[in-house]
Amino acid sequence: MSDFAYSYARPSTLEQRPDGAALLLSAFSEEGLDNETACFFWGRLRNSWLAARALSTLAKVVASRFVPQSAALRDPIVTAGAGQLRFEAFSSCNGVYARLDMGPEALDGEFLSSGTTNVDFNEPMVNALARISRTEPVLLSVGQQEVVLERAAGKVVERKVALPERWIKGLTSVQAYLALMEEKLRLTRVQAIQLVQGIPAGSSKADYYLVLRGPRPSFVPVATAGAVRVGGVHRLRLLDGLLPLCEAVRVYATPDGQASAFVLELGGGQRFLLALSADVWRGFSGEGNQLDTLMEELPAEWVSGANQLFRGNEVFNPSLFALEHNLAPNTVERLCASLSAMGLLGFDLADNQHFYRRLPFKLGRILSLNPRLKNARALLDAADDVQLVGVGPGGRTEARVRGTGVWHTVVVGGAEGPRCTCPWFSSHQGQRGPCKHILAAQMRYL
């Protein structure tokens, strides 16, 4: 896999001014995306100390990796528009997703345009955030095209960074999980502090479940009614500096327990989200939870046309979009999956709605970032790689699909879930999306 090179034309800076520090973040630009825009947002942070604590936590997430083989990456994504800023990042292992939302109440400035940039959280940036005091006024600008941190002690220039492919793949899976989540618990500030204190010591390999024992949140090793499964519970220590500052915490989970999320209400228009994959070793980029919806291609002009309608952070309401454009619900579902597969859709749990992210629009990434889908279509293109065996009661269809040096038996359709004899399905049992053999059989026979 290759990375996407993000180059910048001029530096971002942290400037010392008579009225305080001004943090100027430069913007990435790729062909077709606001190339002439000089600045997306410029203004003052109303509570710069709290924002700095939240951004420091985001930097902590970015710097973390819970799988030893993962590469260290430090490139958060910033989206400006619709009166708010969103800072997003993954842990280097891609199993933790974090986002800081700053709404109109948190900002005192002007949005000149909408767009997306990615910035480098290097040590000078982290150190600068740590030095912001409670009363220090800070100006923030999201603008042009290189990243530089400038202080009295010197400056650091980031002339070029790369946005990894798995970042966009991770964005695809995260929003799909978030859109399925249900609120399970709501904790007060006192309970949030107790949550930090109750995190089991060490690096946990077993699952833990978050429950309320009376008024106190606790982590237990056995599932009970209403408990929230938290895989790799030690990853919650990323929030230990921020949880004591929040006003409340909302805890969410998917119905099947494959992901969980913690939304910290920080007050003053600031909100912080931390989402965890099911297990430490599972990165969001490998989940494949949108592959079923991506099987049938939409006309390129439909997807491109939808992309032209939205700007950064604007609400994307699938039901309203279907009504306004006279589209069937399943068509809009496929449209959402296509946009999401390019990293263009996010999901706001607290507001229960999708939002748009202005990343580069390249339809070819749908296949390039989903190799199982690409390989399934290659199987269909071959003459005899997918063969019908028979159709049973209830439309249950059995097929033979060629693998590497072996044929696999695939069963799809009917009331039961699909099955395959390949090692991928045996290992994951459909929890990380369908294998290429199931996809090929579904595309051919269903």
CSV table of C-alpha atoms in Angstrom, one decimal:
chain,number,residue,atom,x,y,z
A,1,MET,CA,0.0,0.0,0.0
A,2,SER,CA,1.1,3.5,-0.7
A,3,ASP,CA,0.6,6.6,1.4
A,4,PHE,CA,-1.0,9.8,0.1
A,5,ALA,CA,1.5,12.6,0.0
A,6,TYR,CA,0.2,15.9,1.5
A,7,SER,CA,2.5,18.8,0.6
A,8,TYR,CA,2.2,22.3,1.9
A,9,ALA,CA,3.1,25.6,0.2
A,10,ARG,CA,3.8,27.7,3.3
A,11,PRO,CA,4.3,27.2,7.0
A,12,SER,CA,1.9,27.2,9.9
A,13,THR,CA,3.1,29.1,12.9
A,14,LEU,CA,2.6,29.6,16.6
A,15,GLU,CA,3.2,33.3,17.0
A,16,GLN,CA,3.6,35.4,20.2
A,17,ARG,CA,1.5,38.6,20.0
A,18,PRO,CA,0.8,41.4,22.5
A,19,ASP,CA,-2.7,40.0,23.1
A,20,GLY,CA,-1.5,36.3,23.4
A,21,ALA,CA,-0.3,33.4,21.3
A,22,ALA,CA,-1.7,32.8,17.8
A,23,LEU,CA,-1.7,29.2,16.5
A,24,LEU,CA,-1.8,29.2,12.7
A,25,LEU,CA,-2.3,25.8,11.2
A,26,SER,CA,-1.8,25.5,7.4
A,27,ALA,CA,-4.1,23.5,5.2
A,28,PHE,CA,-3.5,20.6,2.9
A,29,SER,CA,-4.8,21.0,-0.7
A,30,GLU,CA,-5.2,18.4,-3.4
A,31,GLU,CA,-6.4,18.8,-7.0
A,32,GLY,CA,-10.0,19.8,-7.0
A,33,LEU,CA,-10.2,20.9,-3.4
A,34,ASP,CA,-10.2,24.6,-2.6
A,35,ASN,CA,-6.8,25.1,-4.1
A,36,GLU,CA,-7.1,28.9,-4.0
A,37,THR,CA,-8.5,29.1,-0.4
A,38,ALA,CA,-6.1,31.0,1.8
A,39,CYS,CA,-7.8,30.4,5.1
A,40,PHE,CA,-10.7,28.3,6.3
A,41,PHE,CA,-11.0,29.7,9.8
A,42,TRP,CA,-9.4,32.5,11.9
A,43,GLY,CA,-10.3,33.4,15.4
A,44,ARG,CA,-9.9,33.1,19.1
A,45,LEU,CA,-10.5,30.0,21.3
A,46,ARG,CA,-12.9,31.0,24.1
A,47,ASN,CA,-11.4,28.5,26.5
A,48,SER,CA,-7.9,28.0,25.2
A,49,TRP,CA,-6.7,26.1,28.3
A,50,LEU,CA,-9.5,23.4,28.0
A,51,ALA,CA,-9.0,23.2,24.2
A,52,ALA,CA,-5.2,22.7,24.8
A,53,ARG,CA,-6.0,19.9,27.3
A,54,ALA,CA,-8.3,18.2,24.7
A,55,LEU,CA,-5.7,18.7,21.9
A,56,SER,CA,-3.0,17.3,24.2
A,57,THR,CA,-5.2,14.2,24.7
A,58,LEU,CA,-5.6,13.9,21.0
A,59,ALA,CA,-1.8,14.1,20.6
A,60,LYS,CA,-1.5,11.4,23.2
A,61,VAL,CA,-3.9,9.1,21.2
A,62,VAL,CA,-1.9,9.8,18.0
A,63,ALA,CA,1.4,9.0,19.7
A,64,SER,CA,0.1,5.7,21.2
A,65,ARG,CA,0.3,2.3,19.7
A,66,PHE,CA,-1.0,-0.9,21.3
A,67,VAL,CA,0.4,-3.3,18.7
A,68,PRO,CA,4.2,-3.4,18.7
A,69,GLN,CA,4.5,-3.9,14.9
A,70,SER,CA,2.5,-0.7,14.1
A,71,ALA,CA,4.4,2.3,12.7
A,72,ALA,CA,4.4,5.6,14.6
A,73,LEU,CA,2.3,8.2,12.9
A,74,ARG,CA,1.3,11.7,14.0
A,75,ASP,CA,-1.1,13.3,11.5
A,76,PRO,CA,-4.4,14.4,12.9
A,77,ILE,CA,-7.1,15.6,10.5
A,78,VAL,CA,-8.8,19.0,10.9
A,79,THR,CA,-12.1,19.9,9.2
A,80,ALA,CA,-13.4,23.5,9.3
A,81,GLY,CA,-16.8,24.6,8.2
A,82,ALA,CA,-20.5,25.0,9.2
A,83,GLY,CA,-19.4,27.0,12.3
A,84,GLN,CA,-17.3,24.4,13.8
A,85,LEU,CA,-13.9,22.6,13.9
A,86,ARG,CA,-13.3,18.9,14.2
A,87,PHE,CA,-9.9,17.5,15.0
A,88,GLU,CA,-9.7,13.7,14.3
A,89,ALA,CA,-6.9,11.1,14.8
A,90,PHE,CA,-6.2,7.4,15.2
A,91,SER,CA,-3.7,5.7,17.4
A,92,SER,CA,-0.7,4.5,15.3
A,93,CYS,CA,-2.1,0.9,15.5
A,94,ASN,CA,-5.5,2.2,14.2
A,95,GLY,CA,-7.5,0.6,17.0
A,96,VAL,CA,-8.4,3.8,18.8
A,97,TYR,CA,-10.2,6.8,17.1
A,98,ALA,CA,-10.4,10.2,18.8
A,99,ARG,CA,-12.2,13.4,17.8
A,100,LEU,CA,-12.4,16.9,19.3
A,101,ASP,CA,-15.5,18.8,18.2
A,102,MET,CA,-15.4,22.6,18.8
A,103,GLY,CA,-18.7,24.2,18.1
A,104,PRO,CA,-19.7,27.9,17.7
A,105,GLU,CA,-19.7,28.4,21.5
A,106,ALA,CA,-16.0,27.4,21.6
A,107,LEU,CA,-14.9,29.8,18.9
A,108,ASP,CA,-14.8,33.5,18.5
A,109,GLY,CA,-13.8,34.1,14.9
A,110,GLU,CA,-14.8,33.8,11.2
A,111,PHE,CA,-15.2,30.9,8.8
A,112,LEU,CA,-13.9,32.1,5.5
A,113,SER,CA,-14.4,28.8,3.7
A,114,SER,CA,-14.7,25.1,4.5
A,115,GLY,CA,-12.0,22.5,4.0
A,116,THR,CA,-9.8,19.8,5.5
A,117,THR,CA,-6.2,19.8,6.5
A,118,ASN,CA,-3.9,17.3,8.3
A,119,VAL,CA,-1.3,18.6,10.7
A,120,ASP,CA,1.7,17.0,12.4
A,121,PHE,CA,1.6,16.7,16.2
A,122,ASN,CA,5.4,16.7,16.8
A,123,GLU,CA,7.0,17.3,20.2
A,124,PRO,CA,7.3,21.1,19.8
A,125,MET,CA,3.5,21.2,19.1
A,126,VAL,CA,2.8,19.1,22.2
A,127,ASN,CA,5.1,21.2,24.3
A,128,ALA,CA,3.4,24.4,23.2
A,129,LEU,CA,0.0,23.1,24.0
A,130,ALA,CA,1.2,22.0,27.5
A,131,ARG,CA,2.4,25.6,28.2
A,132,ILE,CA,-1.0,27.3,27.5
A,133,SER,CA,-2.2,28.8,30.8
A,134,ARG,CA,-5.8,29.1,32.0
A,135,THR,CA,-6.1,32.8,31.1
A,136,GLU,CA,-4.0,32.9,28.0
A,137,PRO,CA,-5.7,34.1,24.9
A,138,VAL,CA,-5.0,32.0,21.8
A,139,LEU,CA,-5.8,32.7,18.2
A,140,LEU,CA,-6.4,29.7,15.9
A,141,SER,CA,-6.2,29.8,12.1
A,142,VAL,CA,-6.7,26.9,9.7
A,143,GLY,CA,-5.2,28.1,6.5
A,144,GLN,CA,-2.4,27.4,4.0
A,145,GLN,CA,-0.1,24.7,3.2
A,146,GLU,CA,2.8,23.7,5.4
A,147,VAL,CA,3.1,23.0,9.1
A,148,VAL,CA,5.5,25.1,11.2
A,149,LEU,CA,5.6,25.6,14.9
A,150,GLU,CA,7.2,28.9,15.9
A,151,ARG,CA,8.2,29.9,19.4
A,152,ALA,CA,10.8,32.2,21.0
A,153,ALA,CA,13.2,29.2,21.2
A,154,GLY,CA,12.9,28.6,17.5
A,155,LYS,CA,10.6,27.0,14.9
A,156,VAL,CA,9.9,23.6,13.4
A,157,VAL,CA,8.8,23.3,9.8
A,158,GLU,CA,6.9,20.2,8.5
A,159,ARG,CA,7.2,20.6,4.7
A,160,LYS,CA,5.5,17.4,3.8
A,161,VAL,CA,3.5,14.6,5.6
A,162,ALA,CA,1.8,11.5,4.3
A,163,LEU,CA,-1.8,10.5,5.1
A,164,PRO,CA,-1.7,6.7,5.3
A,165,GLU,CA,-4.2,4.6,3.4
A,166,ARG,CA,-5.3,2.9,6.6
A,167,TRP,CA,-6.4,6.3,8.0
A,168,ILE,CA,-9.1,6.6,5.3
A,169,LYS,CA,-10.0,2.9,5.7
A,170,GLY,CA,-10.3,3.5,9.4
A,171,LEU,CA,-12.5,6.5,8.9
A,172,THR,CA,-14.8,4.3,6.8
A,173,SER,CA,-15.2,1.7,9.4
A,174,VAL,CA,-15.5,4.0,12.4
A,175,GLN,CA,-18.4,6.0,11.0
A,176,ALA,CA,-20.2,2.8,10.2
A,177,TYR,CA,-19.8,1.5,13.7
A,178,LEU,CA,-20.7,4.9,15.3
A,179,ALA,CA,-23.9,5.0,13.2
A,180,LEU,CA,-25.0,1.7,14.7
A,181,MET,CA,-24.2,2.6,18.3
A,182,GLU,CA,-26.8,3.0,21.1
A,183,GLU,CA,-26.3,5.0,24.3
A,184,LYS,CA,-25.8,2.6,27.2
A,185,LEU,CA,-24.7,4.7,30.1
A,186,ARG,CA,-24.5,8.4,31.2
A,187,LEU,CA,-22.0,9.3,33.8
A,188,THR,CA,-21.6,12.4,35.9
A,189,ARG,CA,-18.3,14.2,36.5
A,190,VAL,CA,-17.8,12.3,39.8
A,191,GLN,CA,-18.5,9.0,38.1
A,192,ALA,CA,-16.1,10.0,35.3
A,193,ILE,CA,-13.3,10.3,37.9
A,194,GLN,CA,-14.3,7.0,39.4
A,195,LEU,CA,-14.2,5.5,35.9
A,196,VAL,CA,-10.5,6.5,35.6
A,197,GLN,CA,-9.8,5.0,39.1
A,198,GLY,CA,-11.5,1.8,38.2
A,199,ILE,CA,-9.5,0.9,35.0
A,200,PRO,CA,-7.8,-2.4,35.7
A,201,ALA,CA,-4.0,-2.3,36.1
A,202,GLY,CA,-1.7,-3.5,33.4
A,203,SER,CA,-2.4,-4.3,29.8
A,204,SER,CA,-5.5,-6.5,29.7
A,205,LYS,CA,-5.8,-9.2,27.1
A,206,ALA,CA,-9.3,-10.3,28.2
A,207,ASP,CA,-12.5,-8.5,27.7
A,208,TYR,CA,-13.9,-6.3,30.5
A,209,TYR,CA,-17.5,-5.1,30.8
A,210,LEU,CA,-18.5,-1.7,32.2
A,211,VAL,CA,-21.4,-1.8,34.6
A,212,LEU,CA,-22.9,0.4,37.3
A,213,ARG,CA,-22.7,-1.0,40.8
A,214,GLY,CA,-25.1,1.3,42.6
A,215,PRO,CA,-23.9,4.8,41.5
A,216,ARG,CA,-20.3,3.7,40.9
A,217,PRO,CA,-19.0,2.6,37.4
A,218,SER,CA,-17.0,-0.6,37.6
A,219,PHE,CA,-15.2,-2.9,35.1
A,220,VAL,CA,-16.0,-6.6,35.6
A,221,PRO,CA,-14.7,-9.7,33.6
A,222,VAL,CA,-18.1,-11.3,33.1
A,223,ALA,CA,-20.9,-9.9,31.0
A,224,THR,CA,-24.2,-9.1,32.7
A,225,ALA,CA,-27.4,-7.5,31.5
A,226,GLY,CA,-26.8,-3.9,30.3
A,227,ALA,CA,-23.0,-4.2,30.5
A,228,VAL,CA,-20.9,-2.5,27.9
A,229,ARG,CA,-18.1,-4.7,26.4
A,230,VAL,CA,-14.8,-2.8,26.4
A,231,GLY,CA,-12.0,-4.6,24.5
A,232,GLY,CA,-8.5,-3.6,25.5
A,233,VAL,CA,-9.8,-1.6,28.5
A,234,HIS,CA,-6.3,-0.3,29.3
A,235,ARG,CA,-6.6,2.0,26.2
A,236,LEU,CA,-9.1,4.1,28.2
A,237,ARG,CA,-6.1,5.5,30.2
A,238,LEU,CA,-5.6,7.8,27.2
A,239,LEU,CA,-8.5,9.8,28.8
A,240,ASP,CA,-7.1,10.0,32.3
A,241,GLY,CA,-6.1,13.7,32.0
A,242,LEU,CA,-9.4,14.7,30.4
A,243,LEU,CA,-12.1,12.7,32.2
A,244,PRO,CA,-11.7,14.7,35.5
A,245,LEU,CA,-12.4,17.9,33.5
A,246,CYS,CA,-15.6,16.9,31.8
A,247,GLU,CA,-19.1,17.7,32.8
A,248,ALA,CA,-20.5,14.3,31.8
A,249,VAL,CA,-19.7,11.2,29.9
A,250,ARG,CA,-22.0,9.2,27.5
A,251,VAL,CA,-21.0,5.6,26.9
A,252,TYR,CA,-22.1,4.0,23.6
A,253,ALA,CA,-21.7,0.5,22.1
A,254,THR,CA,-22.8,-1.4,19.0
A,255,PRO,CA,-25.5,-4.0,19.5
A,256,ASP,CA,-23.0,-6.8,18.7
A,257,GLY,CA,-20.3,-5.4,21.0
A,258,GLN,CA,-17.8,-5.0,18.2
A,259,ALA,CA,-17.0,-1.4,19.2
A,260,SER,CA,-17.5,1.0,22.0
A,261,ALA,CA,-17.3,4.8,22.4
A,262,PHE,CA,-17.0,7.4,25.2
A,263,VAL,CA,-18.2,10.9,24.5
A,264,LEU,CA,-16.9,13.5,27.0
A,265,GLU,CA,-19.0,16.7,27.4
A,266,LEU,CA,-16.4,19.3,28.2
A,267,GLY,CA,-18.7,22.3,28.2
A,268,GLY,CA,-18.4,25.6,26.3
A,269,GLY,CA,-19.1,24.0,23.0
A,270,GLN,CA,-16.3,21.4,23.2
A,271,ARG,CA,-16.9,17.6,23.1
A,272,PHE,CA,-14.3,14.8,22.9
A,273,LEU,CA,-15.0,11.3,21.5
A,274,LEU,CA,-12.9,8.2,22.0
A,275,ALA,CA,-13.9,5.0,20.1
A,276,LEU,CA,-12.3,1.6,20.7
A,277,SER,CA,-12.2,-1.4,18.4
A,278,ALA,CA,-13.3,-4.8,19.8
A,279,ASP,CA,-9.8,-5.9,20.6
A,280,VAL,CA,-6.3,-4.4,20.9
A,281,TRP,CA,-5.0,-6.3,17.8
A,282,ARG,CA,-7.9,-5.1,15.6
A,283,GLY,CA,-7.4,-1.9,13.7
A,284,PHE,CA,-10.5,-0.1,12.4
A,285,SER,CA,-8.9,-0.1,8.9
A,286,GLY,CA,-9.3,-3.9,8.6
A,287,GLU,CA,-12.9,-4.3,9.7
A,288,GLY,CA,-14.6,-4.4,6.3
A,289,ASN,CA,-18.0,-3.5,7.8
A,290,GLN,CA,-19.2,-1.6,4.7
A,291,LEU,CA,-18.3,-4.3,2.0
A,292,ASP,CA,-21.8,-5.7,1.8
A,293,THR,CA,-23.2,-2.3,0.8
A,294,LEU,CA,-20.4,-1.6,-1.7
A,295,MET,CA,-21.0,-4.8,-3.8
A,296,GLU,CA,-23.2,-3.0,-6.3
A,297,GLU,CA,-21.6,0.0,-7.9
A,298,LEU,CA,-23.4,3.3,-8.3
A,299,PRO,CA,-22.9,5.5,-11.4
A,300,ALA,CA,-19.8,7.7,-10.9
A,301,GLU,CA,-21.8,10.8,-11.7
A,302,TRP,CA,-24.2,10.1,-8.8
A,303,VAL,CA,-21.4,9.9,-6.3
A,304,SER,CA,-19.6,12.9,-7.7
A,305,GLY,CA,-22.8,14.9,-7.8
A,306,ALA,CA,-23.5,14.2,-4.1
A,307,ASN,CA,-20.0,15.2,-3.2
A,308,GLN,CA,-20.5,18.6,-4.9
A,309,LEU,CA,-23.5,19.4,-2.7
A,310,PHE,CA,-21.7,19.3,0.7
A,311,ARG,CA,-19.0,21.3,2.4
A,312,GLY,CA,-16.9,20.5,5.5
A,313,ASN,CA,-18.9,19.6,8.6
A,314,GLU,CA,-22.3,20.1,6.9
A,315,VAL,CA,-25.0,17.6,8.0
A,316,PHE,CA,-25.7,14.7,5.7
A,317,ASN,CA,-29.1,13.3,6.4
A,318,PRO,CA,-29.7,10.1,4.3
A,319,SER,CA,-33.5,10.1,4.8
A,320,LEU,CA,-33.9,13.8,3.8
A,321,PHE,CA,-31.5,13.3,0.9
A,322,ALA,CA,-33.6,10.4,-0.4
A,323,LEU,CA,-36.8,12.5,-0.2
A,324,GLU,CA,-35.3,15.6,-1.8
A,325,HIS,CA,-33.8,13.7,-4.7
A,326,ASN,CA,-36.5,11.0,-5.1
A,327,LEU,CA,-34.1,8.1,-4.4
A,328,ALA,CA,-34.9,4.7,-2.9
A,329,PRO,CA,-33.5,4.1,0.6
A,330,ASN,CA,-31.2,1.3,-0.5
A,331,THR,CA,-29.8,3.6,-3.2
A,332,VAL,CA,-28.9,6.2,-0.6
A,333,GLU,CA,-27.5,3.5,1.6
A,334,ARG,CA,-25.1,2.5,-1.2
A,335,LEU,CA,-24.3,6.2,-1.8
A,336,CYS,CA,-23.4,6.6,1.9
A,337,ALA,CA,-21.2,3.6,1.7
A,338,SER,CA,-19.4,4.9,-1.4
A,339,LEU,CA,-18.8,8.3,0.2
A,340,SER,CA,-17.7,6.7,3.4
A,341,ALA,CA,-15.3,4.4,1.5
A,342,MET,CA,-13.4,7.5,0.5
A,343,GLY,CA,-13.4,8.9,4.0
A,344,LEU,CA,-15.9,11.6,3.2
A,345,LEU,CA,-18.5,10.8,5.9
A,346,GLY,CA,-18.2,11.0,9.6
A,347,PHE,CA,-20.8,10.4,12.3
A,348,ASP,CA,-21.6,12.6,15.3
A,349,LEU,CA,-22.9,10.3,18.1
A,350,ALA,CA,-24.2,13.1,20.4
A,351,ASP,CA,-26.3,14.7,17.6
A,352,ASN,CA,-27.0,11.3,15.9
A,353,GLN,CA,-26.2,12.5,12.4
A,354,HIS,CA,-23.6,12.2,9.7
A,355,PHE,CA,-21.3,15.1,8.8
A,356,TYR,CA,-19.3,15.7,5.7
A,357,ARG,CA,-15.5,15.7,5.5
A,358,ARG,CA,-13.8,17.4,2.6
A,359,LEU,CA,-11.1,14.8,1.8
A,360,PRO,CA,-9.8,14.3,-1.8
A,361,PHE,CA,-12.5,12.9,-4.0
A,362,LYS,CA,-11.1,9.9,-5.9
A,363,LEU,CA,-13.5,7.1,-6.9
A,364,GLY,CA,-10.7,4.7,-7.5
A,365,ARG,CA,-10.0,4.6,-3.8
A,366,ILE,CA,-13.2,2.7,-3.2
A,367,LEU,CA,-11.6,-0.4,-4.7
A,368,SER,CA,-7.9,0.3,-3.9
A,369,LEU,CA,-8.8,0.7,-0.2
A,370,ASN,CA,-11.0,-2.4,-0.2
A,371,PRO,CA,-8.9,-5.3,-1.5
A,372,ARG,CA,-11.5,-7.9,-0.6
A,373,LEU,CA,-14.0,-6.2,-2.8
A,374,LYS,CA,-11.5,-5.8,-5.6
A,375,ASN,CA,-10.5,-9.4,-5.4
A,376,ALA,CA,-14.1,-10.5,-5.4
A,377,ARG,CA,-14.7,-8.7,-8.7
A,378,ALA,CA,-11.6,-10.3,-10.1
A,379,LEU,CA,-13.1,-13.7,-9.3
A,380,LEU,CA,-16.3,-12.7,-11.2
A,381,ASP,CA,-14.3,-11.6,-14.2
A,382,ALA,CA,-12.6,-15.0,-14.5
A,383,ALA,CA,-14.5,-17.6,-16.5
A,384,ASP,CA,-15.1,-20.3,-14.0
A,385,ASP,CA,-13.9,-19.1,-10.6
A,386,VAL,CA,-17.4,-18.9,-9.2
A,387,GLN,CA,-19.6,-21.9,-9.8
A,388,LEU,CA,-23.2,-22.7,-8.7
A,389,VAL,CA,-23.7,-26.0,-6.8
A,390,GLY,CA,-27.4,-25.7,-6.1
A,391,VAL,CA,-30.2,-23.7,-4.4
A,392,GLY,CA,-31.8,-25.2,-1.3
A,393,PRO,CA,-34.9,-24.3,0.7
A,394,GLY,CA,-35.5,-20.7,1.6
A,395,GLY,CA,-33.2,-19.5,-1.2
A,396,ARG,CA,-30.1,-20.9,0.5
A,397,THR,CA,-27.5,-21.0,-2.3
A,398,GLU,CA,-24.3,-23.1,-2.4
A,399,ALA,CA,-21.4,-22.2,-4.6
A,400,ARG,CA,-17.8,-23.2,-5.3
A,401,VAL,CA,-15.3,-20.4,-5.4
A,402,ARG,CA,-11.7,-20.7,-6.4
A,403,GLY,CA,-9.1,-19.9,-3.8
A,404,THR,CA,-5.3,-20.2,-3.8
A,405,GLY,CA,-4.7,-23.8,-4.9
A,406,VAL,CA,-8.1,-24.9,-3.5
A,407,TRP,CA,-11.8,-24.6,-4.0
A,408,HIS,CA,-13.9,-23.2,-1.1
A,409,THR,CA,-17.6,-24.0,-0.4
A,410,VAL,CA,-19.7,-20.9,0.1
A,411,VAL,CA,-23.3,-20.7,1.3
A,412,VAL,CA,-25.2,-17.4,0.9
A,413,GLY,CA,-28.8,-16.3,0.9
A,414,GLY,CA,-31.8,-17.4,3.1
A,415,ALA,CA,-32.4,-16.4,6.7
A,416,GLU,CA,-29.0,-17.5,8.0
A,417,GLY,CA,-25.8,-15.6,7.6
A,418,PRO,CA,-23.3,-16.5,4.8
A,419,ARG,CA,-20.6,-19.1,5.4
A,420,CYS,CA,-17.3,-20.0,3.7
A,421,THR,CA,-14.7,-22.7,4.3
A,422,CYS,CA,-11.7,-20.3,3.8
A,423,PRO,CA,-9.3,-19.5,6.6
A,424,TRP,CA,-10.5,-15.9,6.8
A,425,PHE,CA,-14.0,-16.8,7.6
A,426,SER,CA,-12.9,-19.6,10.0
A,427,SER,CA,-10.9,-17.1,11.9
A,428,HIS,CA,-13.4,-14.2,12.1
A,429,GLN,CA,-16.8,-15.8,11.6
A,430,GLY,CA,-18.0,-12.7,9.7
A,431,GLN,CA,-17.2,-10.3,12.5
A,432,ARG,CA,-14.8,-8.3,10.3
A,433,GLY,CA,-16.9,-8.2,7.2
A,434,PRO,CA,-17.3,-10.9,4.5
A,435,CYS,CA,-14.4,-12.7,2.8
A,436,LYS,CA,-13.8,-12.2,-1.0
A,437,HIS,CA,-15.4,-15.6,-1.7
A,438,ILE,CA,-18.7,-14.7,0.0
A,439,LEU,CA,-18.7,-11.3,-1.7
A,440,ALA,CA,-18.2,-13.0,-5.2
A,441,ALA,CA,-21.0,-15.5,-4.5
A,442,GLN,CA,-23.4,-12.8,-3.3
A,443,MET,CA,-22.7,-10.6,-6.3
A,444,ARG,CA,-23.2,-13.5,-8.7
A,445,TYR,CA,-26.3,-15.2,-7.3
A,446,LEU,CA,-28.2,-12.8,-5.0
